PDB file of C-alpha atoms in Angstrom:
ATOM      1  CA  UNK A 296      70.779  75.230  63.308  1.00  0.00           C
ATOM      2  CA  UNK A 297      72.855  74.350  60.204  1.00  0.00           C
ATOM      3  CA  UNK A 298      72.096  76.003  56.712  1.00  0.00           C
ATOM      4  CA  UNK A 299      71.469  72.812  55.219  1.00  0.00           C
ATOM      5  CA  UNK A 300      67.720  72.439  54.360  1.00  0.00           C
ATOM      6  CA  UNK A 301      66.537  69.153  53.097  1.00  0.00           C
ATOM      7  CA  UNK A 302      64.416  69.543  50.212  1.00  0.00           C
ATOM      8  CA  UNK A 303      61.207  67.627  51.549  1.00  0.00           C
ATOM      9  CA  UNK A 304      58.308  69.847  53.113  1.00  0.00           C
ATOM     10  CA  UNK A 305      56.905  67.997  56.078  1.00  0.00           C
ATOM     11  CA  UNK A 306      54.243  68.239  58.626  1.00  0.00           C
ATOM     12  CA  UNK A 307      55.246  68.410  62.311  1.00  0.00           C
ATOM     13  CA  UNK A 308      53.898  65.759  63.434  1.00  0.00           C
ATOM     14  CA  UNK A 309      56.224  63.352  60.168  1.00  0.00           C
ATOM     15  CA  UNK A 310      59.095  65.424  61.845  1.00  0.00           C
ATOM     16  CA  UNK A 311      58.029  64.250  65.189  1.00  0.00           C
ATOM     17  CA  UNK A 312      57.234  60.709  64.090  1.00  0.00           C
ATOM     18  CA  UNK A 313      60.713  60.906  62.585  1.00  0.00           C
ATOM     19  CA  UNK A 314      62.973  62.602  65.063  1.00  0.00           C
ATOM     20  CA  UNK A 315      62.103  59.871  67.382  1.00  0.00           C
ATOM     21  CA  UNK A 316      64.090  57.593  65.011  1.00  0.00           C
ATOM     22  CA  UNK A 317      66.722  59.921  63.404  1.00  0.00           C
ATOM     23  CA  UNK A 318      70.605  59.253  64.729  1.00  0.00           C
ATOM     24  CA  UNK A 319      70.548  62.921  64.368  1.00  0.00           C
ATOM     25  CA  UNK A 320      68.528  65.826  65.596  1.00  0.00           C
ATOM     26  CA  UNK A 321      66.724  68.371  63.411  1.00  0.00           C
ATOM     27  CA  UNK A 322      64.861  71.511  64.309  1.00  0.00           C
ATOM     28  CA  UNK A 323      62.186  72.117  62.344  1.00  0.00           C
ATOM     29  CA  UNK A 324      60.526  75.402  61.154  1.00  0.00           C
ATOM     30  CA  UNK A 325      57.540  75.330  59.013  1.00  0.00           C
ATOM     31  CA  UNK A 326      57.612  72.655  56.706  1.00  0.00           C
ATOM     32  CA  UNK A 327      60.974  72.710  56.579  1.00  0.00           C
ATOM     33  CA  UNK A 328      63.876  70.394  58.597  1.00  0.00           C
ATOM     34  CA  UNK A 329      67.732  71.363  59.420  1.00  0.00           C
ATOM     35  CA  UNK A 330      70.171  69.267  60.777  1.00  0.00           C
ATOM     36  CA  UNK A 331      72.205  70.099  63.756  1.00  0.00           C
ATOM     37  CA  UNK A 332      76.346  69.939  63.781  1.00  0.00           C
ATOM     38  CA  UNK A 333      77.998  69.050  66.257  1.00  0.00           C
ATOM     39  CA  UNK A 334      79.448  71.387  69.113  1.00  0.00           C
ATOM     40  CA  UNK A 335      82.595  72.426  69.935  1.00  0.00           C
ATOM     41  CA  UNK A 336      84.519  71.523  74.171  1.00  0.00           C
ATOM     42  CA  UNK A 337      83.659  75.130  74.926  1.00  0.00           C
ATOM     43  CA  UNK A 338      80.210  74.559  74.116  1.00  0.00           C
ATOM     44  CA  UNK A 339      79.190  71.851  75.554  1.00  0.00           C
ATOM     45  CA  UNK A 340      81.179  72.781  78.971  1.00  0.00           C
ATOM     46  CA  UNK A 341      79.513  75.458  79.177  1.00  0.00           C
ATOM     47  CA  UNK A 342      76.264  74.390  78.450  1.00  0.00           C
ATOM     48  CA  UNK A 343      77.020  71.608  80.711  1.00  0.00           C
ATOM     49  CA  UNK A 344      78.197  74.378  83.858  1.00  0.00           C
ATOM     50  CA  UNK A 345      74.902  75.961  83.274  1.00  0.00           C
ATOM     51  CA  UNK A 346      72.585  72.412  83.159  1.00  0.00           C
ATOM     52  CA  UNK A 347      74.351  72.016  87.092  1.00  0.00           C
ATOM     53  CA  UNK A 348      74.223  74.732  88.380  1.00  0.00           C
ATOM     54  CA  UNK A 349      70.246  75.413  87.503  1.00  0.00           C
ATOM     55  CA  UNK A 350      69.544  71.673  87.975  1.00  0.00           C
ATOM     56  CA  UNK A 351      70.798  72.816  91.689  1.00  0.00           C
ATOM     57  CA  UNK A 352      68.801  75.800  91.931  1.00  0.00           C
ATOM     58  CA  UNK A 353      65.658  74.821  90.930  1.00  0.00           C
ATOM     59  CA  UNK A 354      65.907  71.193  92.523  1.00  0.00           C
ATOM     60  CA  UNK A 355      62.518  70.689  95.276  1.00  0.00           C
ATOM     61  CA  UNK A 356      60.327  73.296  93.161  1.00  0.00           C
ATOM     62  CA  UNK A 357      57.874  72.550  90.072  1.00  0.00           C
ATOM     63  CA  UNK A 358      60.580  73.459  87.837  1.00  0.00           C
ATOM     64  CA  UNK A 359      62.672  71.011  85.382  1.00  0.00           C
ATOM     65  CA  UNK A 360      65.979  72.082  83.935  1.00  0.00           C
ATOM     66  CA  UNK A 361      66.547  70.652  79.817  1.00  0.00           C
ATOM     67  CA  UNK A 362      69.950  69.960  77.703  1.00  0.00           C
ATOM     68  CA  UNK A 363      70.218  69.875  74.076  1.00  0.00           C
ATOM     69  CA  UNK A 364      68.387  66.886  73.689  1.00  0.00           C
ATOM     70  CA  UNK A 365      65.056  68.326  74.723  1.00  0.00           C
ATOM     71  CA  UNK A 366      63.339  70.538  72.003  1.00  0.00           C
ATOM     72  CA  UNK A 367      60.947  73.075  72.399  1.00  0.00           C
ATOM     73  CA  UNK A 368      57.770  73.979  70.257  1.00  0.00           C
ATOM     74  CA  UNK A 369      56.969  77.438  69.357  1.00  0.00           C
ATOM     75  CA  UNK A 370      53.649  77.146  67.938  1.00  0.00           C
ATOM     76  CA  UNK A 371      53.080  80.429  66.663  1.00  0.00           C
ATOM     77  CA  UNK A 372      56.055  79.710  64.470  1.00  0.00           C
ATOM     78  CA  UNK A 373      55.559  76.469  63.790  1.00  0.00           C
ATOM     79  CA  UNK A 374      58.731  75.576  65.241  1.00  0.00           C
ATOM     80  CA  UNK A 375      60.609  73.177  67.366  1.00  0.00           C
ATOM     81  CA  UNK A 376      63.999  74.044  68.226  1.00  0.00           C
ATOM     82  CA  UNK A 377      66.787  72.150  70.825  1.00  0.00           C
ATOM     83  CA  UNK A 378      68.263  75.305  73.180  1.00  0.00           C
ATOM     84  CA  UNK A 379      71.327  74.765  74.382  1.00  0.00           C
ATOM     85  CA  UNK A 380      69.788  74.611  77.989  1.00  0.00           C
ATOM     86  CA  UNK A 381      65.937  75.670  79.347  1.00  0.00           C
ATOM     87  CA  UNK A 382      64.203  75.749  82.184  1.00  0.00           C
ATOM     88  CA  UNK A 383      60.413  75.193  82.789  1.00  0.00           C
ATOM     89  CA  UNK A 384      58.133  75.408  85.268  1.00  0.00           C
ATOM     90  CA  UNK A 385      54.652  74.451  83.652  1.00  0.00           C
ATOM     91  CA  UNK A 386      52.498  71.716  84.592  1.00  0.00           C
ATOM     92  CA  UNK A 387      51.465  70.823  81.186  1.00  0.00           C
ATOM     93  CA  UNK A 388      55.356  71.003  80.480  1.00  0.00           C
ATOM     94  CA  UNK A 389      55.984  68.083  82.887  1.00  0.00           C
ATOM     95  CA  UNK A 390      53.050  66.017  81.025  1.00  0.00           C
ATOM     96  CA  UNK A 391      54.999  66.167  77.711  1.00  0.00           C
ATOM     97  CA  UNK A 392      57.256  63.437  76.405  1.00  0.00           C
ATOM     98  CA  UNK A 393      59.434  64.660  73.631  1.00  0.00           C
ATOM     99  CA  UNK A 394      59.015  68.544  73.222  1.00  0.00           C
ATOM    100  CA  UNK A 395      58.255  70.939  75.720  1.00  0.00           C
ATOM    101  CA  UNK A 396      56.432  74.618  74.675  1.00  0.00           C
ATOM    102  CA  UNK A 397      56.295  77.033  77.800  1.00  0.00           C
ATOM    103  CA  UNK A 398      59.731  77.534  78.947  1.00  0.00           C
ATOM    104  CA  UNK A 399      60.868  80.557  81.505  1.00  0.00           C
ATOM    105  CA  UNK A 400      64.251  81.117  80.205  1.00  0.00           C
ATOM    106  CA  UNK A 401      66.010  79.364  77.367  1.00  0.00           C
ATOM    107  CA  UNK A 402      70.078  79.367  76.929  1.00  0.00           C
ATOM    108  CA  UNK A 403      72.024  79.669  73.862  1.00  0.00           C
ATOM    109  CA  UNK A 404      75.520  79.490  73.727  1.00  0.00           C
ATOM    110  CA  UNK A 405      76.979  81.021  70.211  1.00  0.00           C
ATOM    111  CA  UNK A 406      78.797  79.364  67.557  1.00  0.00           C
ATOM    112  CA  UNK A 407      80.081  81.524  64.211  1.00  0.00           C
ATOM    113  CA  UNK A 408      78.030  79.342  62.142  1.00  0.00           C
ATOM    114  CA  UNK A 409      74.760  79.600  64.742  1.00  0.00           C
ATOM    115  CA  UNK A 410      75.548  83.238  66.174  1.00  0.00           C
ATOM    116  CA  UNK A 411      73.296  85.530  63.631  1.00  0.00           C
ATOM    117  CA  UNK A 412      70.456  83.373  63.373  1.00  0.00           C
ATOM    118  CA  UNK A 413      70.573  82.539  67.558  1.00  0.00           C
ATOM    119  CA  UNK A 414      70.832  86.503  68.091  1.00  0.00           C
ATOM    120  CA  UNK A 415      68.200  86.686  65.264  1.00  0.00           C
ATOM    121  CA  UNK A 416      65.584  85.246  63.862  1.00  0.00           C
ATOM    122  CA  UNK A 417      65.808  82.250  66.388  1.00  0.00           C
ATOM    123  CA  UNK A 418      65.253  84.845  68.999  1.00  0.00           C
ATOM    124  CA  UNK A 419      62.224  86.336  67.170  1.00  0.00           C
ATOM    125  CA  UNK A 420      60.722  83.113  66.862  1.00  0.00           C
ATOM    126  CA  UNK A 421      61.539  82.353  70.515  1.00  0.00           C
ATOM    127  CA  UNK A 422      59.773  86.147  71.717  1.00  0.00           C
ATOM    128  CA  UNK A 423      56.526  84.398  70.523  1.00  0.00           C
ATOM    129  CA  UNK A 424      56.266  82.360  73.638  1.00  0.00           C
ATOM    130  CA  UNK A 425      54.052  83.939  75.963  1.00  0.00           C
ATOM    131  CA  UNK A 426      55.578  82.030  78.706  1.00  0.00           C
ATOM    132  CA  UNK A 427      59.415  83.036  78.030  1.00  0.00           C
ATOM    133  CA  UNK A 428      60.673  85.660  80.397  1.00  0.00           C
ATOM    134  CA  UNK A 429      64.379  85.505  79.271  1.00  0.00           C
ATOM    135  CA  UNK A 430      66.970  84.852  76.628  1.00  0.00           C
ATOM    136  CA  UNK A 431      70.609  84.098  77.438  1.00  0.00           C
ATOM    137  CA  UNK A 432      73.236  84.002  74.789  1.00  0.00           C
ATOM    138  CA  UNK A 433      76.602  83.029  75.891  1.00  0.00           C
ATOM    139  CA  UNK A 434      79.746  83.600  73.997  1.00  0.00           C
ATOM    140  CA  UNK A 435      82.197  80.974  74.635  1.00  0.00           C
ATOM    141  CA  UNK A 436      85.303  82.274  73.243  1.00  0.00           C
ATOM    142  CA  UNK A 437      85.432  85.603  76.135  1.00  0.00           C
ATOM    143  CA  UNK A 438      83.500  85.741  78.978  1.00  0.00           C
ATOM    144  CA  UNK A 439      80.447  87.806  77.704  1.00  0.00           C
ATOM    145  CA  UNK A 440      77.014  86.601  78.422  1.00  0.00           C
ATOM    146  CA  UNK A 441      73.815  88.643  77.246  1.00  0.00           C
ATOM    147  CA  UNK A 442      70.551  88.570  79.166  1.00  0.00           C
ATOM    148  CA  UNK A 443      66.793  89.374  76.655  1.00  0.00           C
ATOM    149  CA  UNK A 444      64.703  90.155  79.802  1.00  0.00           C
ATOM    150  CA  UNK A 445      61.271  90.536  79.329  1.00  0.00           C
ATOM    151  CA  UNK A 446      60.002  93.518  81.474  1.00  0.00           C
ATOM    152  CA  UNK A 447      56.404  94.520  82.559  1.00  0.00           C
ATOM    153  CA  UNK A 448      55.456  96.663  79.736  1.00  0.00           C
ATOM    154  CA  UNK A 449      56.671  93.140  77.224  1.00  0.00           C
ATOM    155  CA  UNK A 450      59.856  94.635  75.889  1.00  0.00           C
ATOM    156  CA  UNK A 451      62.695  93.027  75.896  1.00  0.00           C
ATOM    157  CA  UNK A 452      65.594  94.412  77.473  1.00  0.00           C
ATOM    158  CA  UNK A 453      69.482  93.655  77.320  1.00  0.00           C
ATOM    159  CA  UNK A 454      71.058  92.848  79.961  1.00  0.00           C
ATOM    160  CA  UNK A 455      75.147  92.158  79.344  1.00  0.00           C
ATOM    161  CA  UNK A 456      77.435  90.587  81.832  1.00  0.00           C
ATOM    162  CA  UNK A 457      81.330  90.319  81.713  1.00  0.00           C
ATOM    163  CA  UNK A 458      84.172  88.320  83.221  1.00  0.00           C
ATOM    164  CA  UNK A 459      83.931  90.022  87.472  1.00  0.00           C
ATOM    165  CA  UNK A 460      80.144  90.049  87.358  1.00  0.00           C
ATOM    166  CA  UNK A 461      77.226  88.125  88.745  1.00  0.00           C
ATOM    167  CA  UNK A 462      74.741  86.610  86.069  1.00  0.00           C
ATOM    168  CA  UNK A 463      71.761  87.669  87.284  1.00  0.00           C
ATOM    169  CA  UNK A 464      68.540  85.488  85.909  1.00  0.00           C
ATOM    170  CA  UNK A 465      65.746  87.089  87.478  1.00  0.00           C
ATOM    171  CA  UNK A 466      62.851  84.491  85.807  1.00  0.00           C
ATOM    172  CA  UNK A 467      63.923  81.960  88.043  1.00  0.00           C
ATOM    173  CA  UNK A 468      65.614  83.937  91.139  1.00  0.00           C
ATOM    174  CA  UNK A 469      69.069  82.901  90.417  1.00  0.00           C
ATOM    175  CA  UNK A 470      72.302  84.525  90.861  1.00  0.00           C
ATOM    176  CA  UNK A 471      76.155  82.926  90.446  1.00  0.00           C
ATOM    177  CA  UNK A 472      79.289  84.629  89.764  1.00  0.00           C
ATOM    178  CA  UNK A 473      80.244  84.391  85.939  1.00  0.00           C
ATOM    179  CA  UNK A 474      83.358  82.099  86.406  1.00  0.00           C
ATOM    180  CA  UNK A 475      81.109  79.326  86.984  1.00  0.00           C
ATOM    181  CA  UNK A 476      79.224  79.122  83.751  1.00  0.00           C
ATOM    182  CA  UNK A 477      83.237  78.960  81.956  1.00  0.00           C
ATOM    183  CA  UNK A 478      84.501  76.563  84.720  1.00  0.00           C
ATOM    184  CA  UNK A 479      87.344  74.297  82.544  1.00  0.00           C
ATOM    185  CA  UNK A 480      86.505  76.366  79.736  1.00  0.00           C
ATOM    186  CA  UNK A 481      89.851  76.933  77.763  1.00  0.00           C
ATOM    187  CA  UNK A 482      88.976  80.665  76.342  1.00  0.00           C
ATOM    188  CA  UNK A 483      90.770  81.618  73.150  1.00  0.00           C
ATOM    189  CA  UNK A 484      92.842  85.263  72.859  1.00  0.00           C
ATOM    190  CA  UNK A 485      90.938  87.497  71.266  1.00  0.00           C
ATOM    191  CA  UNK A 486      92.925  89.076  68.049  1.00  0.00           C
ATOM    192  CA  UNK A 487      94.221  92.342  69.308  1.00  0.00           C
ATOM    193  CA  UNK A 488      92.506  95.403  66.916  1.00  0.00           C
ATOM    194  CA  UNK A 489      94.577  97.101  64.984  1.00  0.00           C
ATOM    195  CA  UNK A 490      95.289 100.940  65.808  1.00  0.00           C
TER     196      UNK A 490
END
């Protein structure tokens, strides 16, 4: 989500009416509408890695795997926001044509102008969705992926994972080694710290 607001306070269902139309996407968050920039290779490889390889897994089973292109509602927010990738496995999901509201696990891969609000107040809008079980957030500069996991008791716990490990996504009973989700992902050298 950009910080560009535009200055008109809308109804969902004018931002609905409208997105239909609009050459570009906007999430929405009560009242208010944000356009979305553009992504960089990284991002969209990675994004695009992840889209496979779950389209794979969950292929056969009531499950549906969604890019960028699909938004999701968070009611209790009033909210609809495009993840980076999300997977659902409701019934009243599959009935929906332009916005889907009880994904299992929802991906997020970081940009600097996105990465405070994703890790943020995106997330605490997303925690409202009774249906969500986890939260990735990928970095796509190092090989660093964090896993939100819901547990019984409703907390969310973190979960990282780093370049030699499996990512483990336990919502949907998937497992694949890390190097997959950067496959022809370019990563940039980290600045070394000073001493």
């Amino acid at each position: 989500m950009t910080s560009t607001a535009e200055q008109t306070t809308i109804t969902h269902d004018e931002y609905l009416a409208g997105e239909i139309e609009s050459p570009v996407k906007h999430e929405y968050l009560a009242g208010q509408v944000f356009a979305m920039a553009g992504a960089s290779e990284a991002h969209v490889t990675i994004a695009g890695n992840l889209f496979a390889l779950l389209r794979s897994h969950v292929r056969g089973s009531p499950c549906r795997v969604y890019m960028s292109d699909m938004k999701v509602r968070v009611e209790a927010s009033d909210a609809f926001f495009y993840p980076d990738v999300f997977v659902t496995c409701s019934k009243a999901d599959a009935a929906q044509t332009y916005y889907k509201q009880a994904p299992t696990l929802i991906v997020e891969v970081l940009s600097s102008s996105t990465a405070a609000f994703d890790r943020g107040k995106k997330f605490a809008h997303y925690r409202r969705l009774e249906s969500l079980r986890e939260y990735v957030v990928i970095d796509p500069e190092q090989m660093s992926i964090d896993v939100f996991r819901r547990n019984e008791s409703g907390q969310w716990v973190l979960l990282p994972f780093a370049e030699g490990d499996r990512l483990e996504l336990a919502s949907i009973d998937f497992s694949t080694p890390i190097d997959a989700a950067y496959e022809d992902v370019n990563l940039t050298e980290l600045p070394a710290s000073n001493p």
